[in-house]
Amino acid sequence: MAVEVPFGSSILDAARAVQVDIPTLCKHKDLLPTAACGLCIVKVGGSRKMPRACATEIEDGMEIVTHDAELTEIRKATIELILSNHPNACLTCGRNGDCELQTIAGNFGIRQDVIPRYVRDLEPDCSTGSIIMDFTKCIKCGRCVQVCQEMQNVWALSFLERGINNRMAPAGDISLSESPCVRCGQCSAHCPTGAIVENDETTTVWEALRDSSKYCVVQVAPSVRVALGEAFGYPPGTDLTGKIYSVLRRLGFKAVFDTTFAADLTILEEAAEFVDRFASGKGELPLITSCCPAWVDYMEKRFADFIPNFSTAKSPQQMLGVMAKTYFASESGIDPATIYQVSIMPCTAKKYELERSEEMYASGHKDVDVALTTREFARMIKQSGIAFRDLPEGKSDSILGTYSGAGVLFGNTGGVMEAALRTAYFMVSGKNLEKEAINIMPVRGLDGIKSAALDVQGTEVRVAVAHGLGNVERLLLTVRQARRNGEPPPYHFIEVMACPGGCIGGGGQPYGVCDELRRQRMKGIVDSDLGMALRFSHENPEIKKIYSDFLGEPLGEKAHQLLHTRYKDRPAYQR
Amino acid sequence: MQTATKSPLEDLDTEMRAEIRHCLDKWKEKDGNLIMILHEIQNRHGYVPRGASLFLAQETGVAVARIYEVLTFYHYFRLVPPGKHNLTVCNGTACYLKGSGRVLGELERRLGISEGKTTSDRLFHLETVRCIGYCAMAPAMVVDGKAMGKLTTDDVASVVEKIRKREEGESNGQSRN
């Protein structure tokens, strides 16, 4: 079979271009090859050497054998070797049924342990409350280390020791929570096995739902609706908002809220902050977004000199939490102490955000009680016996449930910026952007750093958007440099999301993330915005109502007390 | 789950800071300088203290994670202070065949530690090495820089006990003063 591919392609990519799947456990589409697992060996020409397809560039005229009896035998032996260092614990593993190693062992028909098993006796690291690292299940592919060091520039994980003692862990004998880890969970999203998984809290939620003294309410984040379907056979990007509302009611939640409503609320506060700083000169520029808890943690540990630039507006999750336990509770006459709030998030760091500072208890209670990732939510639905695909479309509650298209955009990179600019423009000029200017195209897409200059009533507003923490440093260094030189800031407004693609590529989303998948999920988000009559956060009737009935003005005293937070300088290493 | 706000570096003494800055000035223009700096730190202290790694990371911009990857990759580097007396058992081919296992086993039993570890009173550090070139005298070990050969388990026992007695004598002598 002849194949023509761009110069520099690997043998692995060339094979994929002609629908040939060479097995691999270490190569990930987001990452550079490490040639660690040894499964992608191929034969080239008549040579007896068997190069690894992931790390071998294809050359003109190469003749490659990807599958034959000998290669299959060697691959099988390699899998048996990997399994000999892996606990036989599939049935109780967090990746059971959705594991690359399990799948490949199944595909190769491994039916017995050929090599005596040696598994190191190491305790799992549960210290972060967001992710669980079980070193015994590690196959040393190196993905998590590359994700943590290169893609995210966090450097919490490293490859320590060598040979049989080699393991991925934070530097020195410390736990993850004492390391620079920001709990973004990208390591768990890229791990081929159950070595890094989300901290599963579905049992806690089931117990709450079965507790008649608790009034269980729930909120669902924008990006969950376009990714959850992948766990139920829908194409990526399918917007399942209606079915999600239905299933949440069937699961027993007494009120179903939408985090997207609180995204609109965040925009009102954040856009007001921006206008205050930009037009009235009150406070530092650039203003930097703070909805992403992994980014907040990263900033506090690495860029604490930017604290004055950070928007003090809480994230949508926390804003919805406090509104449910204050406004909703008083409107519906429910004792907020009995309200138990669950959030469905694309994110492992959201579990950390619930308790990150005292402001997360602004209602007088813990504003959000537990955060589940999309993966845990899918598991709950499957466990419940509800035929998700056959469900009718449901509705959210009419209080804290209505949202604008701008709010949905929060689910992907550039979305907070776009939504904020739509409302900031209105706040400055008193009128909405023209229909053809509503879509702010330069901040969309998957480029690591995006920038744009917009004309607001004759004044230039310069904005930048970064996603994937690995892209942040470069951007912030230009700002720091300008500040040192006493120059005006290169940007007035910066959005950062920790995960590549933003929340649609979050560390708690269904497995298999890569740019192709991110684009499909992003299309779901953008289409949802386009399909809505309501495109501006400030036009959301529920938002208007909540300000007139309860909050007063954006940045007003009550808003400040309930919807804003503070930041502090934290050491990257605690010991 | 609130995290601490105090950096572990706040406890690092000024002498160590000055020492590391000195090493940095000496090596900063050269390739492969990280390993050379770590060597100097270890030569001076007998190990690489965590504070030194954290400070070095801050000064050079090299991640702590990367420094530990280097420190744990090479057998030479130590992360904990060495014992006062260093016992290095040769595990090269000749010594292995002549019974270095028995020598090591006896030491592990007498000291109550495994290879690579230091006793809790920091008196002994036990390690193995791949051939010290003393094959004709196998099985051999090095005690505080001095090689000993043709070892029996009795020899090993007496080496340990001699050091212990000497140390006891010293500490008694000190207490009388």
mmCIF file of C-alpha atoms in Angstrom, chain A residues 148-437:
data_model
loop_
_atom_site.group_PDB
_atom_site.id
_atom_site.type_symbol
_atom_site.label_atom_id
_atom_site.label_comp_id
_atom_site.label_asym_id
_atom_site.label_seq_id
_atom_site.Cartn_x
_atom_site.Cartn_y
_atom_site.Cartn_z
ATOM 1 C CA CYS A 148 3.101 18.254 33.774
ATOM 2 C CA GLN A 149 6.503 19.606 32.746
ATOM 3 C CA GLU A 150 6.163 20.618 29.096
ATOM 4 C CA MET A 151 2.484 21.081 28.282
ATOM 5 C CA GLN A 152 1.503 22.654 31.610
ATOM 6 C CA ASN A 153 4.881 23.966 32.824
ATOM 7 C CA VAL A 154 3.857 22.990 36.367
ATOM 8 C CA TRP A 155 6.776 20.659 37.176
ATOM 9 C CA ALA A 156 5.022 18.885 40.029
ATOM 10 C CA LEU A 157 5.827 15.459 38.588
ATOM 11 C CA SER A 158 9.244 14.112 37.768
ATOM 12 C CA PHE A 159 10.780 10.782 36.910
ATOM 13 C CA LEU A 160 12.731 9.786 39.997
ATOM 14 C CA GLU A 161 15.274 6.997 40.463
ATOM 15 C CA ARG A 162 16.203 4.624 37.639
ATOM 16 C CA GLY A 163 15.730 1.091 36.435
ATOM 17 C CA ILE A 164 13.302 -1.006 38.441
ATOM 18 C CA ASN A 165 12.991 1.772 41.042
ATOM 19 C CA ASN A 166 11.993 4.390 38.487
ATOM 20 C CA ARG A 167 8.727 6.131 39.402
ATOM 21 C CA MET A 168 6.811 9.315 38.664
ATOM 22 C CA ALA A 169 6.421 11.466 41.757
ATOM 23 C CA PRO A 170 6.987 14.963 43.090
ATOM 24 C CA ALA A 171 10.613 15.888 43.837
ATOM 25 C CA GLY A 172 11.696 14.405 47.173
ATOM 26 C CA ASP A 173 9.583 12.439 49.569
ATOM 27 C CA ILE A 174 6.659 14.834 49.561
ATOM 28 C CA SER A 175 2.991 14.461 48.687
ATOM 29 C CA LEU A 176 1.378 16.030 45.643
ATOM 30 C CA SER A 177 -0.449 18.560 47.803
ATOM 31 C CA GLU A 178 2.910 19.812 49.087
ATOM 32 C CA SER A 179 4.265 20.103 45.541
ATOM 33 C CA PRO A 180 3.623 22.726 42.829
ATOM 34 C CA CYS A 181 0.669 20.581 41.578
ATOM 35 C CA VAL A 182 -2.300 22.795 40.605
ATOM 36 C CA ARG A 183 -4.717 19.844 40.326
ATOM 37 C CA CYS A 184 -5.546 20.556 36.653
ATOM 38 C CA GLY A 185 -5.852 16.802 36.168
ATOM 39 C CA GLN A 186 -4.300 16.829 32.686
ATOM 40 C CA CYS A 187 -2.061 13.978 33.884
ATOM 41 C CA SER A 188 -5.181 11.919 34.610
ATOM 42 C CA ALA A 189 -6.678 12.806 31.220
ATOM 43 C CA HIS A 190 -3.550 11.553 29.447
ATOM 44 C CA CYS A 191 -2.685 8.515 31.603
ATOM 45 C CA PRO A 192 -3.212 5.264 29.647
ATOM 46 C CA THR A 193 -3.996 3.265 32.822
ATOM 47 C CA GLY A 194 -5.504 3.739 36.269
ATOM 48 C CA ALA A 195 -2.275 5.155 37.710
ATOM 49 C CA ILE A 196 -3.769 8.666 37.858
ATOM 50 C CA VAL A 197 -7.535 9.003 38.197
ATOM 51 C CA GLU A 198 -9.964 11.571 39.556
ATOM 52 C CA ASN A 199 -10.918 11.245 43.213
ATOM 53 C CA ASP A 200 -14.263 9.493 42.756
ATOM 54 C CA GLU A 201 -16.910 11.041 45.005
ATOM 55 C CA THR A 202 -20.008 9.465 43.484
ATOM 56 C CA THR A 203 -20.686 7.476 46.655
ATOM 57 C CA THR A 204 -20.797 10.701 48.686
ATOM 58 C CA VAL A 205 -23.360 12.112 46.270
ATOM 59 C CA TRP A 206 -25.504 8.949 46.302
ATOM 60 C CA GLU A 207 -25.530 9.060 50.101
ATOM 61 C CA ALA A 208 -26.640 12.687 50.076
ATOM 62 C CA LEU A 209 -29.401 11.937 47.571
ATOM 63 C CA ARG A 210 -30.694 9.125 49.798
ATOM 64 C CA ASP A 211 -30.600 11.305 52.913
ATOM 65 C CA SER A 212 -34.123 12.703 53.370
ATOM 66 C CA SER A 213 -32.907 15.483 55.668
ATOM 67 C CA LYS A 214 -30.918 17.002 52.805
ATOM 68 C CA TYR A 215 -32.342 19.206 50.060
ATOM 69 C CA CYS A 216 -30.101 18.246 47.154
ATOM 70 C CA VAL A 217 -29.580 20.759 44.377
ATOM 71 C CA VAL A 218 -27.221 20.586 41.413
ATOM 72 C CA GLN A 219 -25.496 22.789 38.859
ATOM 73 C CA VAL A 220 -23.937 21.762 35.564
ATOM 74 C CA ALA A 221 -21.068 23.569 33.844
ATOM 75 C CA PRO A 222 -21.211 24.779 30.212
ATOM 76 C CA SER A 223 -18.550 22.434 28.853
ATOM 77 C CA VAL A 224 -20.054 19.271 30.365
ATOM 78 C CA ARG A 225 -23.040 19.397 27.990
ATOM 79 C CA VAL A 226 -20.906 18.995 24.854
ATOM 80 C CA ALA A 227 -18.664 16.202 26.188
ATOM 81 C CA LEU A 228 -20.843 13.943 28.363
ATOM 82 C CA GLY A 229 -22.417 12.367 25.274
ATOM 83 C CA GLU A 230 -19.133 10.656 24.409
ATOM 84 C CA ALA A 231 -19.764 8.283 27.313
ATOM 85 C CA PHE A 232 -23.122 7.344 25.773
ATOM 86 C CA GLY A 233 -22.145 6.937 22.130
ATOM 87 C CA TYR A 234 -22.943 10.446 20.880
ATOM 88 C CA PRO A 235 -20.487 12.218 18.579
ATOM 89 C CA PRO A 236 -18.217 14.678 20.451
ATOM 90 C CA GLY A 237 -19.723 18.145 20.629
ATOM 91 C CA THR A 238 -23.368 17.002 20.818
ATOM 92 C CA ASP A 239 -25.218 19.479 23.047
ATOM 93 C CA LEU A 240 -27.200 17.411 25.547
ATOM 94 C CA THR A 241 -28.400 20.186 27.879
ATOM 95 C CA GLY A 242 -32.041 19.015 27.885
ATOM 96 C CA LYS A 243 -31.252 15.367 28.597
ATOM 97 C CA ILE A 244 -28.812 16.371 31.334
ATOM 98 C CA TYR A 245 -31.556 18.376 33.099
ATOM 99 C CA SER A 246 -33.889 15.368 32.811
ATOM 100 C CA VAL A 247 -31.423 12.874 34.169
ATOM 101 C CA LEU A 248 -30.481 15.137 37.087
ATOM 102 C CA ARG A 249 -34.154 15.349 38.146
ATOM 103 C CA ARG A 250 -34.550 11.602 37.814
ATOM 104 C CA LEU A 251 -31.458 11.087 39.957
ATOM 105 C CA GLY A 252 -33.347 12.892 42.704
ATOM 106 C CA PHE A 253 -32.104 16.479 42.686
ATOM 107 C CA LYS A 254 -34.851 18.788 43.891
ATOM 108 C CA ALA A 255 -33.596 21.784 41.955
ATOM 109 C CA VAL A 256 -31.538 21.804 38.757
ATOM 110 C CA PHE A 257 -29.483 24.955 38.224
ATOM 111 C CA ASP A 258 -27.126 25.827 35.423
ATOM 112 C CA THR A 259 -23.600 27.061 36.065
ATOM 113 C CA THR A 260 -24.020 28.968 32.780
ATOM 114 C CA PHE A 261 -26.411 31.324 34.591
ATOM 115 C CA ALA A 262 -23.592 32.074 37.034
ATOM 116 C CA ALA A 263 -21.231 32.519 34.095
ATOM 117 C CA ASP A 264 -23.459 35.426 33.067
ATOM 118 C CA LEU A 265 -23.299 36.688 36.643
ATOM 119 C CA THR A 266 -19.498 36.434 36.615
ATOM 120 C CA ILE A 267 -19.460 38.462 33.414
ATOM 121 C CA LEU A 268 -21.513 41.270 34.951
ATOM 122 C CA GLU A 269 -19.046 41.534 37.819
ATOM 123 C CA GLU A 270 -15.924 41.040 35.752
ATOM 124 C CA ALA A 271 -16.951 43.372 32.941
ATOM 125 C CA ALA A 272 -17.815 46.000 35.567
ATOM 126 C CA GLU A 273 -14.361 45.498 37.093
ATOM 127 C CA PHE A 274 -12.779 45.901 33.683
ATOM 128 C CA VAL A 275 -14.685 49.085 32.899
ATOM 129 C CA ASP A 276 -13.768 50.429 36.344
ATOM 130 C CA ARG A 277 -10.097 49.822 35.719
ATOM 131 C CA PHE A 278 -9.988 50.677 32.036
ATOM 132 C CA ALA A 279 -12.291 53.698 31.834
ATOM 133 C CA SER A 280 -12.056 55.041 35.380
ATOM 134 C CA GLY A 281 -8.453 54.038 36.131
ATOM 135 C CA LYS A 282 -9.377 52.258 39.372
ATOM 136 C CA GLY A 283 -6.906 49.406 39.734
ATOM 137 C CA GLU A 284 -4.197 47.604 37.814
ATOM 138 C CA LEU A 285 -4.241 46.701 34.147
ATOM 139 C CA PRO A 286 -4.275 44.234 32.563
ATOM 140 C CA LEU A 287 -7.236 42.687 34.311
ATOM 141 C CA ILE A 288 -6.738 38.919 34.395
ATOM 142 C CA THR A 289 -9.578 36.385 34.545
ATOM 143 C CA SER A 290 -9.853 34.086 37.538
ATOM 144 C CA CYS A 291 -12.603 31.532 36.793
ATOM 145 C CA CYS A 292 -10.149 28.660 36.476
ATOM 146 C CA PRO A 293 -9.067 27.273 39.870
ATOM 147 C CA ALA A 294 -5.959 25.548 38.509
ATOM 148 C CA TRP A 295 -4.871 28.846 36.999
ATOM 149 C CA VAL A 296 -5.584 30.664 40.281
ATOM 150 C CA ASP A 297 -3.442 28.138 42.158
ATOM 151 C CA TYR A 298 -0.681 28.465 39.552
ATOM 152 C CA MET A 299 -0.753 32.253 39.733
ATOM 153 C CA GLU A 300 -0.594 32.217 43.540
ATOM 154 C CA LYS A 301 2.400 29.882 43.422
ATOM 155 C CA ARG A 302 4.281 31.234 40.426
ATOM 156 C CA PHE A 303 3.108 34.749 39.581
ATOM 157 C CA ALA A 304 2.014 36.235 42.873
ATOM 158 C CA ASP A 305 3.150 39.680 41.707
ATOM 159 C CA PHE A 306 0.060 39.593 39.472
ATOM 160 C CA ILE A 307 -2.378 39.342 42.389
ATOM 161 C CA PRO A 308 -3.432 43.004 42.001
ATOM 162 C CA ASN A 309 -4.261 42.254 38.353
ATOM 163 C CA PHE A 310 -6.528 39.353 39.155
ATOM 164 C CA SER A 311 -10.257 39.755 38.845
ATOM 165 C CA THR A 312 -11.665 39.297 42.323
ATOM 166 C CA ALA A 313 -14.868 37.884 40.840
ATOM 167 C CA LYS A 314 -15.443 34.285 41.946
ATOM 168 C CA SER A 315 -15.805 31.517 39.421
ATOM 169 C CA PRO A 316 -19.287 30.605 38.159
ATOM 170 C CA GLN A 317 -19.289 27.423 40.283
ATOM 171 C CA GLN A 318 -18.815 29.423 43.480
ATOM 172 C CA MET A 319 -21.177 32.225 42.434
ATOM 173 C CA LEU A 320 -23.939 29.729 41.779
ATOM 174 C CA GLY A 321 -23.165 28.015 45.061
ATOM 175 C CA VAL A 322 -23.575 31.130 47.146
ATOM 176 C CA MET A 323 -26.672 32.284 45.226
ATOM 177 C CA ALA A 324 -28.361 28.921 45.812
ATOM 178 C CA LYS A 325 -27.721 29.048 49.554
ATOM 179 C CA THR A 326 -28.788 32.690 49.925
ATOM 180 C CA TYR A 327 -31.147 33.969 47.212
ATOM 181 C CA PHE A 328 -32.718 30.669 46.184
ATOM 182 C CA ALA A 329 -33.042 29.545 49.810
ATOM 183 C CA SER A 330 -34.880 32.692 50.870
ATOM 184 C CA GLU A 331 -37.044 32.858 47.704
ATOM 185 C CA SER A 332 -38.205 29.277 48.159
ATOM 186 C CA GLY A 333 -38.289 29.270 51.952
ATOM 187 C CA ILE A 334 -35.742 26.495 52.441
ATOM 188 C CA ASP A 335 -33.274 26.425 55.321
ATOM 189 C CA PRO A 336 -29.880 26.865 53.629
ATOM 190 C CA ALA A 337 -28.341 24.567 56.232
ATOM 191 C CA THR A 338 -30.273 21.667 54.686
ATOM 192 C CA ILE A 339 -29.282 22.480 51.106
ATOM 193 C CA TYR A 340 -26.666 20.118 49.735
ATOM 194 C CA GLN A 341 -25.158 21.375 46.527
ATOM 195 C CA VAL A 342 -23.460 19.231 43.925
ATOM 196 C CA SER A 343 -21.691 20.653 40.888
ATOM 197 C CA ILE A 344 -20.970 18.755 37.686
ATOM 198 C CA MET A 345 -17.673 20.044 36.334
ATOM 199 C CA PRO A 346 -15.205 19.231 33.546
ATOM 200 C CA CYS A 347 -12.456 19.682 36.056
ATOM 201 C CA THR A 348 -10.535 18.036 38.897
ATOM 202 C CA ALA A 349 -9.315 21.382 40.302
ATOM 203 C CA LYS A 350 -12.940 22.390 40.994
ATOM 204 C CA LYS A 351 -12.858 19.885 43.850
ATOM 205 C CA TYR A 352 -10.059 21.949 45.380
ATOM 206 C CA GLU A 353 -11.782 25.271 44.728
ATOM 207 C CA LEU A 354 -14.670 24.341 47.061
ATOM 208 C CA GLU A 355 -12.419 24.877 50.086
ATOM 209 C CA ARG A 356 -9.633 27.054 48.751
ATOM 210 C CA SER A 357 -10.370 30.061 50.999
ATOM 211 C CA GLU A 358 -12.852 31.353 53.547
ATOM 212 C CA GLU A 359 -14.700 33.288 50.818
ATOM 213 C CA MET A 360 -15.986 29.913 49.552
ATOM 214 C CA TYR A 361 -18.235 29.870 52.631
ATOM 215 C CA ALA A 362 -19.828 33.280 51.940
ATOM 216 C CA SER A 363 -23.373 31.958 52.441
ATOM 217 C CA GLY A 364 -22.488 30.958 55.995
ATOM 218 C CA HIS A 365 -22.249 27.346 54.835
ATOM 219 C CA LYS A 366 -19.946 25.549 52.443
ATOM 220 C CA ASP A 367 -21.322 27.123 49.259
ATOM 221 C CA VAL A 368 -20.823 24.040 47.091
ATOM 222 C CA ASP A 369 -20.642 20.711 48.931
ATOM 223 C CA VAL A 370 -19.110 18.423 46.341
ATOM 224 C CA ALA A 371 -17.863 18.697 42.766
ATOM 225 C CA LEU A 372 -18.095 15.751 40.383
ATOM 226 C CA THR A 373 -16.207 15.520 37.120
ATOM 227 C CA THR A 374 -17.950 14.666 33.860
ATOM 228 C CA ARG A 375 -16.461 11.165 34.123
ATOM 229 C CA GLU A 376 -17.952 10.604 37.578
ATOM 230 C CA PHE A 377 -21.299 11.992 36.389
ATOM 231 C CA ALA A 378 -21.377 9.531 33.464
ATOM 232 C CA ARG A 379 -20.640 6.726 35.927
ATOM 233 C CA MET A 380 -23.545 7.815 38.153
ATOM 234 C CA ILE A 381 -25.960 7.836 35.227
ATOM 235 C CA LYS A 382 -24.873 4.355 34.145
ATOM 236 C CA GLN A 383 -25.217 3.088 37.686
ATOM 237 C CA SER A 384 -28.700 4.602 38.067
ATOM 238 C CA GLY A 385 -30.343 2.411 35.452
ATOM 239 C CA ILE A 386 -31.730 5.411 33.577
ATOM 240 C CA ALA A 387 -31.666 4.960 29.788
ATOM 241 C CA PHE A 388 -29.966 8.284 29.119
ATOM 242 C CA ARG A 389 -30.290 8.247 25.327
ATOM 243 C CA ASP A 390 -34.045 7.732 25.483
ATOM 244 C CA LEU A 391 -34.765 10.535 27.944
ATOM 245 C CA PRO A 392 -37.003 13.443 26.939
ATOM 246 C CA GLU A 393 -35.584 16.966 27.024
ATOM 247 C CA GLY A 394 -35.993 18.547 30.438
ATOM 248 C CA LYS A 395 -35.844 22.075 31.763
ATOM 249 C CA SER A 396 -33.708 23.769 34.364
ATOM 250 C CA ASP A 397 -35.228 25.605 37.298
ATOM 251 C CA SER A 398 -36.461 29.047 36.358
ATOM 252 C CA ILE A 399 -34.371 30.619 39.051
ATOM 253 C CA LEU A 400 -30.591 30.342 38.600
ATOM 254 C CA GLY A 401 -31.189 28.348 35.431
ATOM 255 C CA THR A 402 -31.594 30.746 32.480
ATOM 256 C CA TYR A 403 -28.489 31.664 30.540
ATOM 257 C CA SER A 404 -27.197 33.522 27.499
ATOM 258 C CA GLY A 405 -25.051 32.258 24.635
ATOM 259 C CA ALA A 406 -22.231 34.361 26.054
ATOM 260 C CA GLY A 407 -22.339 32.268 29.228
ATOM 261 C CA VAL A 408 -22.047 29.020 27.269
ATOM 262 C CA LEU A 409 -18.836 30.311 25.660
ATOM 263 C CA PHE A 410 -17.162 30.068 29.087
ATOM 264 C CA GLY A 411 -16.730 26.403 28.288
ATOM 265 C CA ASN A 412 -13.906 27.017 25.818
ATOM 266 C CA THR A 413 -10.776 29.091 25.424
ATOM 267 C CA GLY A 414 -11.473 32.716 24.551
ATOM 268 C CA GLY A 415 -15.055 32.392 25.726
ATOM 269 C CA VAL A 416 -14.767 34.384 28.927
ATOM 270 C CA MET A 417 -13.031 37.142 27.014
ATOM 271 C CA GLU A 418 -15.685 37.162 24.290
ATOM 272 C CA ALA A 419 -18.557 37.204 26.766
ATOM 273 C CA ALA A 420 -16.908 39.914 28.884
ATOM 274 C CA LEU A 421 -16.172 42.105 25.875
ATOM 275 C CA ARG A 422 -19.781 41.901 24.688
ATOM 276 C CA THR A 423 -20.935 43.218 28.069
ATOM 277 C CA ALA A 424 -18.041 45.646 28.660
ATOM 278 C CA TYR A 425 -18.793 47.239 25.290
ATOM 279 C CA PHE A 426 -22.366 47.729 26.402
ATOM 280 C CA MET A 427 -21.316 49.169 29.763
ATOM 281 C CA VAL A 428 -19.017 51.706 28.119
ATOM 282 C CA SER A 429 -21.135 52.698 25.149
ATOM 283 C CA GLY A 430 -24.651 52.032 26.363
ATOM 284 C CA LYS A 431 -25.384 49.971 23.269
ATOM 285 C CA ASN A 432 -24.767 46.400 22.096
ATOM 286 C CA LEU A 433 -22.186 45.331 19.538
ATOM 287 C CA GLU A 434 -23.537 45.264 15.980
ATOM 288 C CA LYS A 435 -24.858 41.876 14.917
ATOM 289 C CA GLU A 436 -21.855 41.132 12.691
ATOM 290 C CA ALA A 437 -19.410 42.099 15.478
#
